[in-house]
Amino acid sequence: MDLPVKSQRLAALDDAFHAMFEKSRTETPPSLEVRLERLARLRAVISDNEARFEQAISADFGHRSATETLIAEVLFLLSEIKHAAKHLKKWMAPQRVATAMQFLPAKNRLIPQALGVVGIIAPWNYPLQLTLAPAVGAIAAGNRVMIKPSELTPRFAALLKELIAAKFAADELIVTGVEEEIARAFAALPFDHLVFTGSTRVGRLVAEAAGRNLTPVTLELGGKSPAIVHRSASLDEAAERIAYGKLLNAGQTCIAPDYAFVPEESVQAFAEKVRTDMRRMFGTEPANKDYTSIISDRHYARLEGLVADAAARGARILQPAKPDDPNWKARRKFPPTLVVGATPDMAIMQEEIFGPALPVLAYRDAKEPIDYINRHDRPLALYWFGRDSAARDEVLARTISGGVTVNDCLFHFTQINQPMGGVGASGSGVYHGEWGFRTFSKLKPVFYRSALNRLADLYPPYGAKIARLEKLMRFMS
Ligand code: NAD
């Protein structure tokens, strides 16, 4: 009897997982050479197909800036792979760990070991980077990897699947389908580790599904990342850098500055400067090739709704065109928008915007932004602008976020030696560079007993030997 298509897809997913799982339990973990060769193949998948990836992603978005695909996806990944390949030998080496004196002359080592099978669930906003950057860490750590791309980037997903299948055995690295039933079944597979990048809402569902298998999860989620402009800041610098951080990928960036807190006396001047910078960088025409489209009609309508609600509640809206202008809407290009005089009751302040609209909130006292941030979910990123180091350090000490860039936006994310990850509602766990290698490894502590030590003194019958040991341990502690 033929199974319905849906059941066939689920059965194929199950088979693919079990084939990988079986290999991970029966074969010796891959050597340094095998891992390096897999990374080289992954690099070839990317660099031999840059133009095809750029076109597929652009077709999925409606339009995606080719330069942004190059910088934020292709070059980012190539440098992740290069860094991993360069340092892998050192990362894989057992690490010495000190041994307490009473156990000497024994030794301790921490041995990094492949976990087995790693699952990756990715969003649509940087589809190439967010499918493959976790895969780089997982492969470097010696794992087999399954990737589930987003259903909102189907052309990209089909291309990635085809290219990976041509270069990798199905039990090394595989890309699954994107359908909804696959997403749910994928999260329920008993992976050795699962990486989920996406919304906080779906992150909860994924964590629940993984929890049933006791599968550890890295949750790379979103949220509202604030930018604070301190009175000591250069308004020109802050405006330009926030304008760029907001409009990269048309605001569809997890670490984009979501909203800006600005001293009340500078709100108008700041908003005008941001508007001028946005025009200078991305023009005022929807055909501008550097300006990316919104991923779907649903997201476009959601952004229209957020801005309309803010206007109805008294915010001043600055835009080069109305979002319902057919020239913009037909291309799903949402006009860069400033929401001046935004207040916390507005819908735009209650959900992650994930689009090119910047609410500007006024503050009087420098403590107000800190209090506001601390009364809301922990942000994925925080941006602080200013020259007053005491004020900066107070914000750093009193707020918690996934990461911080001081006097710019986004760039903490691009530091390959720094961990990437959220906190609380913006996620848990980290990856990138060596942090990814560690996340996808079991760091196994091994104690090597020496023939010479006194550990046998612990065995019964207890008596005078224990008293000697006790004396030594009390002396040591
Ligand atoms: P999403 O949560 O809607 O979808 C993410 C992925 O989850 C998709 O592949 C989807 O098919 C899958 N999915 C949906 N339902 C599922 C279920 N029940 N079980 C398992 N998987 C399921 O997110 P999105 O709209 O694709 O991405 C936007 C969000 O991602 C934003 O909140 C953004 O901030 C966040 N994000 C975070 C990072 C980061 O590094 N922290 C990076 C990029 C995006």
Coordinates of C-alpha atoms and ligand atoms in Angstrom, one line a residue:
M1 CA 0.0 0.0 0.0
D2 CA 1.3 3.5 -0.9
L3 CA 1.7 5.9 2.0
P4 CA 0.3 9.4 1.6
V5 CA 3.0 12.0 0.7
K6 CA 3.0 13.5 4.2
S7 CA 3.7 10.1 5.8
Q8 CA 6.3 9.3 3.2
R9 CA 8.1 12.6 4.1
L10 CA 8.0 11.8 7.8
A11 CA 9.2 8.2 7.2
A12 CA 12.1 9.5 5.1
L13 CA 13.0 11.9 7.9
D14 CA 13.0 9.2 10.4
D15 CA 15.1 6.9 8.2
A16 CA 17.7 9.6 7.6
F17 CA 18.0 10.3 11.3
H18 CA 18.3 6.6 12.2
A19 CA 21.0 6.0 9.6
M20 CA 23.1 8.9 11.1
F21 CA 22.4 7.8 14.6
E22 CA 23.5 4.2 13.9
K23 CA 26.8 5.4 12.3
S24 CA 27.4 7.7 15.2
R25 CA 27.1 4.8 17.6
T26 CA 29.1 2.2 15.7
E27 CA 31.9 4.1 14.0
T28 CA 35.0 5.7 15.5
P29 CA 34.6 9.4 15.8
P30 CA 36.1 11.3 12.8
S31 CA 39.7 12.2 12.9
L32 CA 41.1 15.7 12.5
E33 CA 41.8 14.9 8.8
V34 CA 38.2 13.7 8.2
R35 CA 36.8 16.8 9.9
L36 CA 39.0 19.2 7.9
E37 CA 38.1 17.5 4.7
R38 CA 34.4 17.9 5.5
L39 CA 34.9 21.5 6.3
A40 CA 36.7 21.9 2.9
R41 CA 33.7 20.3 1.1
L42 CA 31.4 22.7 2.9
R43 CA 33.5 25.6 1.9
A44 CA 33.4 24.5 -1.7
V45 CA 29.6 24.2 -1.6
I46 CA 29.5 27.9 -0.6
S47 CA 32.3 29.4 -2.7
D48 CA 31.5 27.4 -5.9
N49 CA 27.9 28.5 -5.7
E50 CA 27.9 32.1 -4.4
A51 CA 25.9 33.5 -7.4
R52 CA 23.3 30.7 -7.2
F53 CA 22.8 31.3 -3.5
E54 CA 22.6 35.0 -4.0
Q55 CA 19.9 34.6 -6.7
A56 CA 17.8 32.0 -4.8
I57 CA 17.8 34.1 -1.6
S58 CA 16.9 37.2 -3.6
A59 CA 14.0 35.3 -5.3
D60 CA 12.7 34.1 -1.9
F61 CA 12.8 37.7 -0.5
G62 CA 11.4 39.4 -3.6
H63 CA 14.7 41.3 -3.5
R64 CA 17.7 40.8 -1.3
S65 CA 20.7 43.1 -1.6
A66 CA 23.4 41.1 -3.3
T67 CA 26.1 42.9 -1.2
E68 CA 24.3 42.0 2.0
T69 CA 24.1 38.4 1.0
L70 CA 27.8 38.5 0.2
I71 CA 28.9 40.2 3.5
A72 CA 26.5 38.8 6.0
E73 CA 26.2 35.3 4.7
V74 CA 28.9 34.2 2.3
L75 CA 32.0 36.0 3.7
F76 CA 30.9 35.5 7.2
L77 CA 30.7 31.7 6.7
L78 CA 33.9 31.5 4.8
S79 CA 35.7 33.1 7.7
E80 CA 34.0 30.8 10.2
I81 CA 35.2 27.8 8.2
K82 CA 38.7 29.2 7.8
H83 CA 39.0 29.9 11.5
A84 CA 37.7 26.5 12.5
A85 CA 40.1 24.7 10.1
K86 CA 43.0 26.8 11.4
H87 CA 42.4 26.1 15.1
L88 CA 40.8 22.7 15.0
K89 CA 43.9 20.7 15.9
K90 CA 44.3 22.8 19.1
W91 CA 40.6 22.6 19.9
M92 CA 40.6 18.8 19.6
A93 CA 43.6 18.3 21.8
P94 CA 43.0 17.0 25.4
Q95 CA 43.4 19.9 27.8
R96 CA 45.4 19.6 31.0
V97 CA 43.4 20.2 34.2
A98 CA 45.2 20.6 37.5
T99 CA 45.1 17.7 40.0
A100 CA 44.5 18.4 43.7
M101 CA 47.6 17.6 45.8
Q102 CA 46.0 14.6 47.7
F103 CA 45.5 12.8 44.4
L104 CA 49.0 13.4 43.0
P105 CA 50.8 12.0 41.1
A106 CA 47.7 11.2 39.1
K107 CA 46.6 13.5 36.2
N108 CA 43.4 15.0 34.8
R109 CA 42.5 15.7 31.2
L110 CA 39.5 17.2 29.6
I111 CA 38.8 15.3 26.3
P112 CA 36.5 17.0 23.7
Q113 CA 34.4 14.3 22.1
A114 CA 31.8 14.4 19.3
L115 CA 28.3 14.2 20.7
G116 CA 26.8 12.2 17.8
V117 CA 24.0 13.7 15.7
V118 CA 23.2 17.4 15.8
G119 CA 20.0 18.9 14.5
I120 CA 19.7 22.5 13.2
I121 CA 16.4 24.4 12.7
A122 CA 17.0 27.7 10.9
P123 CA 14.9 30.8 10.2
W124 CA 14.6 32.7 6.9
N125 CA 16.3 36.0 7.6
Y126 CA 19.9 35.0 6.9
P127 CA 19.1 31.5 5.5
L128 CA 22.6 30.5 4.4
Q129 CA 24.4 31.8 7.5
L130 CA 22.0 30.4 10.0
T131 CA 21.8 26.9 8.5
L132 CA 25.6 26.6 8.0
A133 CA 27.3 28.5 10.8
P134 CA 26.0 26.1 13.4
A135 CA 26.9 23.2 11.0
V136 CA 30.6 24.5 10.9
G137 CA 30.9 24.1 14.7
A138 CA 29.0 20.8 14.7
I139 CA 31.1 19.3 11.9
A140 CA 34.4 20.6 13.5
A141 CA 33.4 18.9 16.7
G142 CA 33.0 15.6 14.7
N143 CA 29.2 15.3 14.6
R144 CA 26.8 14.2 11.9
V145 CA 24.4 17.0 11.1
M146 CA 20.7 17.4 9.9
I147 CA 19.5 20.8 8.8
K148 CA 15.9 22.0 8.6
P149 CA 15.7 25.3 6.7
S150 CA 12.7 27.7 6.9
E151 CA 9.6 27.2 4.7
L152 CA 9.8 30.9 3.9
T153 CA 13.0 30.5 1.8
P154 CA 12.0 27.4 -0.3
R155 CA 14.2 28.2 -3.3
F156 CA 17.2 28.6 -1.1
A157 CA 16.3 25.4 0.8
A158 CA 16.0 23.4 -2.4
L159 CA 19.3 24.6 -3.7
L160 CA 21.1 23.9 -0.4
K161 CA 19.6 20.4 -0.3
E162 CA 20.7 19.7 -3.8
L163 CA 24.3 21.0 -3.3
I164 CA 24.8 19.3 0.1
A165 CA 23.4 16.0 -1.3
A166 CA 26.0 16.2 -4.2
K167 CA 28.9 16.7 -1.8
F168 CA 28.1 14.8 1.4
A169 CA 27.0 11.3 2.2
A170 CA 23.5 11.1 3.7
D171 CA 25.0 10.0 7.0
E172 CA 27.4 12.9 7.2
L173 CA 25.3 16.0 6.5
I174 CA 21.8 16.2 5.2
V175 CA 19.2 18.9 4.5
T176 CA 15.5 18.0 5.0
G177 CA 12.3 19.3 3.6
V178 CA 10.8 22.6 4.9
E179 CA 7.2 21.6 5.5
E180 CA 5.4 22.3 8.7
E181 CA 5.0 18.6 9.6
I182 CA 8.8 18.1 9.1
A183 CA 9.5 21.0 11.4
R184 CA 7.5 19.5 14.2
A185 CA 8.8 16.0 13.7
F186 CA 12.3 17.2 13.4
A187 CA 12.2 18.9 16.9
A188 CA 10.9 15.6 18.3
L189 CA 13.9 13.5 17.1
P190 CA 16.2 12.4 19.8
F191 CA 19.2 14.4 18.7
D192 CA 22.4 14.6 20.8
H193 CA 22.1 18.4 20.5
L194 CA 19.5 20.6 18.8
V195 CA 20.2 24.2 17.7
F196 CA 17.1 26.3 17.1
T197 CA 17.3 29.8 15.6
G198 CA 14.0 31.6 15.4
S199 CA 11.3 33.3 17.4
T200 CA 10.8 33.1 21.1
R201 CA 7.3 31.6 20.6
V202 CA 8.5 28.7 18.5
G203 CA 11.6 28.3 20.7
R204 CA 9.3 27.4 23.6
L205 CA 7.7 24.6 21.5
V206 CA 11.1 23.3 20.3
A207 CA 12.4 23.3 23.9
E208 CA 9.4 21.4 25.0
A209 CA 9.7 18.8 22.3
A210 CA 13.5 18.4 22.9
G211 CA 12.9 18.2 26.6
R212 CA 10.9 15.0 26.2
N213 CA 14.1 13.4 24.8
L214 CA 16.4 15.2 27.3
T215 CA 18.1 16.6 24.2
P216 CA 20.1 19.7 25.1
V217 CA 19.1 22.8 23.0
T218 CA 20.9 25.9 22.0
L219 CA 18.1 28.5 21.6
E220 CA 19.1 31.5 19.4
L221 CA 16.0 33.6 19.7
G222 CA 14.9 37.2 19.1
G223 CA 13.4 40.1 21.0
K224 CA 13.6 43.8 21.3
S225 CA 17.2 45.0 21.4
P226 CA 17.5 48.6 22.6
A227 CA 19.9 51.4 21.5
I228 CA 20.6 53.9 24.2
V229 CA 22.0 57.3 23.1
H230 CA 23.6 58.9 26.2
R231 CA 23.9 62.7 26.6
S232 CA 27.6 62.4 26.1
A233 CA 27.2 60.8 22.7
S234 CA 27.9 62.3 19.3
L235 CA 24.4 62.5 17.8
D236 CA 25.8 62.4 14.3
E237 CA 27.7 59.1 15.0
A238 CA 24.8 57.5 16.9
A239 CA 22.3 58.4 14.2
E240 CA 24.4 57.1 11.3
R241 CA 25.3 53.8 13.1
I242 CA 21.8 53.1 14.3
A243 CA 20.4 53.9 10.8
Y244 CA 22.7 51.3 9.3
G245 CA 22.0 48.7 12.0
K246 CA 18.3 49.2 11.5
L247 CA 18.2 49.0 7.7
L248 CA 20.6 46.2 7.1
N249 CA 18.4 43.4 5.5
A250 CA 15.5 46.0 5.9
G251 CA 15.6 45.5 9.7
Q252 CA 15.1 41.7 9.4
T253 CA 18.1 41.0 11.6
C254 CA 17.8 39.4 15.0
I255 CA 20.4 41.8 16.6
A256 CA 19.1 45.0 14.8
P257 CA 18.5 47.9 17.2
D258 CA 14.8 47.5 17.7
Y259 CA 14.2 51.0 19.2
A260 CA 16.2 54.0 20.4
F261 CA 16.2 55.8 23.7
V262 CA 17.3 59.4 23.2
P263 CA 17.6 62.4 25.7
E264 CA 14.3 64.3 25.4
E265 CA 15.9 67.5 24.2
S266 CA 17.6 65.7 21.3
V267 CA 14.8 63.5 20.0
Q268 CA 13.8 65.8 17.1
A269 CA 17.4 66.4 16.0
F270 CA 18.3 62.7 16.3
A271 CA 15.3 61.7 14.2
E272 CA 16.1 64.2 11.5
K273 CA 19.7 62.9 11.4
V274 CA 18.7 59.3 11.2
R275 CA 16.3 60.2 8.4
T276 CA 19.0 62.0 6.5
D277 CA 21.4 59.1 7.0
M278 CA 18.8 56.5 5.9
R279 CA 18.2 58.5 2.7
R280 CA 22.0 58.8 2.0
M281 CA 22.6 55.1 2.5
F282 CA 19.5 53.6 0.9
G283 CA 18.0 56.4 -1.2
T284 CA 14.3 57.2 -1.4
E285 CA 13.3 54.9 -4.3
P286 CA 11.9 51.4 -3.9
A287 CA 14.0 50.2 -6.8
N288 CA 17.2 50.8 -4.8
K289 CA 19.2 47.6 -5.2
D290 CA 20.9 47.9 -1.8
Y291 CA 17.5 47.9 0.0
T292 CA 16.0 44.5 0.8
S293 CA 12.4 43.5 0.5
I294 CA 10.2 42.2 3.4
I295 CA 10.0 38.4 3.3
S296 CA 6.2 38.0 2.9
D297 CA 2.9 39.9 2.5
R298 CA 2.0 38.8 6.0
H299 CA 5.1 40.4 7.5
Y300 CA 4.5 43.6 5.4
A301 CA 1.0 43.9 6.6
R302 CA 2.2 43.3 10.2
L303 CA 4.6 46.2 9.9
E304 CA 1.9 48.4 8.3
G305 CA -0.3 47.6 11.3
L306 CA 2.4 48.5 13.9
V307 CA 3.1 51.9 12.3
A308 CA -0.6 52.7 11.9
D309 CA -1.2 51.9 15.5
A310 CA 1.7 54.2 16.6
A311 CA 0.3 57.0 14.4
A312 CA -3.2 56.5 15.9
R313 CA -1.7 56.8 19.4
G314 CA 0.1 60.1 18.6
A315 CA 3.5 59.2 17.3
R316 CA 4.9 61.4 14.5
I317 CA 5.8 59.1 11.5
L318 CA 8.6 60.1 9.1
Q319 CA 8.7 58.1 5.9
P320 CA 9.8 58.8 2.3
A321 CA 6.5 57.2 1.1
K322 CA 3.5 55.5 2.6
P323 CA 3.8 51.7 3.0
D324 CA 0.6 51.3 0.8
D325 CA 2.2 53.2 -2.1
P326 CA 2.0 50.6 -4.9
N327 CA 5.6 51.3 -6.0
W328 CA 6.8 50.1 -2.6
K329 CA 4.2 47.6 -1.8
A330 CA 4.4 45.7 -5.1
R331 CA 8.1 45.1 -4.4
R332 CA 7.4 44.4 -0.7
K333 CA 9.9 47.2 0.1
F334 CA 8.7 48.8 3.3
P335 CA 9.7 52.5 3.4
P336 CA 12.3 53.3 6.1
T337 CA 10.2 54.6 9.0
L338 CA 10.9 56.7 12.1
V339 CA 8.3 56.6 14.8
V340 CA 9.1 59.8 16.8
G341 CA 7.7 60.1 20.3
A342 CA 6.9 56.4 20.6
T343 CA 5.5 55.3 24.0
P344 CA 5.5 51.9 25.7
D345 CA 1.7 51.4 25.2
M346 CA 2.1 51.3 21.4
A347 CA 2.0 47.9 19.7
I348 CA 5.3 48.7 18.1
M349 CA 6.9 48.6 21.6
Q350 CA 5.3 45.3 22.5
E351 CA 6.7 42.9 19.9
E352 CA 10.0 42.5 18.0
I353 CA 9.6 44.8 15.0
F354 CA 11.9 42.8 12.6
G355 CA 11.5 45.5 9.9
P356 CA 12.8 48.9 8.9
A357 CA 10.9 51.0 11.5
L358 CA 12.7 52.7 14.4
P359 CA 10.7 54.0 17.4
V360 CA 12.5 56.9 19.1
L361 CA 11.6 57.1 22.8
A362 CA 12.5 60.2 24.9
Y363 CA 14.1 60.0 28.3
R364 CA 14.9 62.6 30.9
D365 CA 17.0 60.7 33.5
A366 CA 19.7 58.2 32.4
K367 CA 18.3 55.7 34.8
E368 CA 15.0 55.5 32.8
P369 CA 16.2 53.3 30.0
I370 CA 17.9 51.0 32.5
D371 CA 14.7 50.6 34.4
Y372 CA 12.6 50.1 31.3
I373 CA 15.0 47.4 29.9
N374 CA 15.0 45.6 33.2
R375 CA 11.2 45.5 33.4
H376 CA 11.1 43.7 30.0
D377 CA 12.5 40.5 28.5
R378 CA 16.2 40.2 28.5
P379 CA 17.3 41.5 25.0
L380 CA 19.5 39.7 22.5
A381 CA 21.6 42.8 22.0
L382 CA 22.1 46.2 23.6
Y383 CA 23.8 49.2 22.0
W384 CA 25.1 52.1 24.0
F385 CA 26.4 55.4 22.6
G386 CA 28.4 58.0 24.5
R387 CA 31.7 59.1 25.9
D388 CA 31.0 59.0 29.6
S389 CA 32.6 55.8 30.8
A390 CA 30.9 55.8 34.2
A391 CA 27.5 56.0 32.6
R392 CA 28.5 53.3 30.1
D393 CA 29.7 51.0 32.9
E394 CA 26.5 51.5 34.9
V395 CA 24.4 50.3 31.9
L396 CA 26.8 47.4 31.4
A397 CA 26.6 46.5 35.1
R398 CA 22.8 46.9 35.5
T399 CA 21.4 45.3 32.3
I400 CA 21.8 41.8 31.0
S401 CA 21.7 41.0 27.3
G402 CA 23.0 38.4 24.9
G403 CA 25.8 40.9 23.8
V404 CA 26.7 44.5 23.7
T405 CA 28.3 46.8 21.2
V406 CA 29.5 50.2 22.6
N407 CA 29.3 53.1 20.1
D408 CA 28.1 51.1 17.2
C409 CA 25.5 48.4 16.3
L410 CA 25.9 44.7 15.3
F411 CA 29.7 44.4 15.5
H412 CA 29.9 42.3 18.7
F413 CA 28.3 39.6 16.6
T414 CA 31.1 39.6 14.0
Q415 CA 33.8 39.0 16.6
I416 CA 34.8 35.4 15.9
N417 CA 36.4 34.9 19.3
Q418 CA 33.3 36.0 21.2
P419 CA 30.4 33.7 21.9
M420 CA 27.0 34.4 20.3
G421 CA 23.8 33.7 22.2
G422 CA 20.9 35.2 24.1
V423 CA 19.8 35.2 27.7
G424 CA 16.4 34.5 29.1
A425 CA 13.7 35.1 26.5
S426 CA 16.4 35.9 23.9
G427 CA 17.9 32.4 24.1
S428 CA 20.3 30.2 25.9
G429 CA 23.6 28.5 24.8
V430 CA 26.2 29.9 22.5
Y431 CA 28.2 29.2 19.3
H432 CA 30.6 30.7 16.8
G433 CA 34.3 29.8 16.6
E434 CA 35.6 27.8 19.5
W435 CA 32.4 28.4 21.5
G436 CA 30.5 26.4 18.8
F437 CA 33.1 23.6 18.9
R438 CA 32.6 23.4 22.7
T439 CA 28.8 23.5 22.5
F440 CA 28.8 20.6 20.1
S441 CA 31.4 18.5 22.0
K442 CA 31.2 16.6 25.2
L443 CA 34.1 17.9 27.3
K444 CA 34.8 14.7 29.0
P445 CA 36.8 14.8 32.3
V446 CA 39.1 11.9 32.6
F447 CA 41.1 11.0 35.8
Y448 CA 44.2 8.9 35.2
R449 CA 45.1 7.2 38.4
S450 CA 48.8 6.7 39.2
A451 CA 50.2 3.5 40.6
L452 CA 51.8 5.5 43.3
N453 CA 49.0 7.3 45.2
R454 CA 47.2 6.5 48.4
L455 CA 43.6 6.1 47.0
A456 CA 43.5 2.5 48.2
D457 CA 43.5 3.9 51.7
L458 CA 39.8 4.8 51.1
Y459 CA 38.8 1.2 50.9
P460 CA 37.3 -0.7 53.9
P461 CA 38.0 -1.9 56.4
Y462 CA 38.1 1.7 57.5
G463 CA 40.6 2.4 60.3
A464 CA 43.9 4.1 60.9
K465 CA 44.5 4.5 57.1
I466 CA 41.4 6.8 56.9
A467 CA 42.6 8.8 59.9
R468 CA 45.8 9.5 57.9
L469 CA 43.9 10.5 54.9
E470 CA 41.5 12.7 56.9
K471 CA 44.5 14.5 58.4
L472 CA 45.9 15.2 55.0
M473 CA 42.5 16.4 53.6
R474 CA 41.9 18.6 56.5
F475 CA 45.3 20.1 56.1
M476 CA 44.6 20.7 52.4
S477 CA 41.2 22.4 52.9
Ligands
NAD1 P1 10.2 31.1 13.4 O1 10.3 30.8 14.9 O2 8.8 31.4 12.9 O3 10.7 29.9 12.6 C1 12.0 29.4 12.7 C2 12.1 27.9 12.3 O4 11.3 27.1 13.1 C3 11.6 27.7 10.8 O5 12.5 26.8 10.2 C4 10.2 27.0 11.1 O6 9.9 26.2 10.0 C5 10.5 26.2 12.3 N1 9.3 25.9 13.1 C6 8.1 26.5 13.1 N2 7.2 25.8 13.9 C7 7.9 24.8 14.5 C8 7.6 23.8 15.4 N3 6.4 23.7 16.0 N4 8.6 22.9 15.8 C9 9.9 23.0 15.2 N5 10.2 24.0 14.3 C10 9.3 24.9 14.0 O7 11.2 32.3 13.2 P2 11.4 33.1 11.8 O8 10.3 34.0 11.5 O9 11.9 32.1 10.7 O10 12.7 34.0 12.2 C11 12.6 35.2 12.8 C12 12.9 35.1 14.3 O11 14.2 34.5 14.5 C13 13.1 36.5 15.0 O12 12.5 36.5 16.2 C14 14.6 36.7 15.1 O13 15.0 37.6 16.1 C15 15.0 35.3 15.3 N6 16.4 35.1 15.0 C16 17.3 34.9 16.0 C17 18.7 34.8 15.6 C18 19.7 34.6 16.7 O14 20.9 34.3 16.3 N7 19.4 34.7 18.0 C19 19.1 34.9 14.3 C20 18.1 35.1 13.3 C21 16.8 35.2 13.7

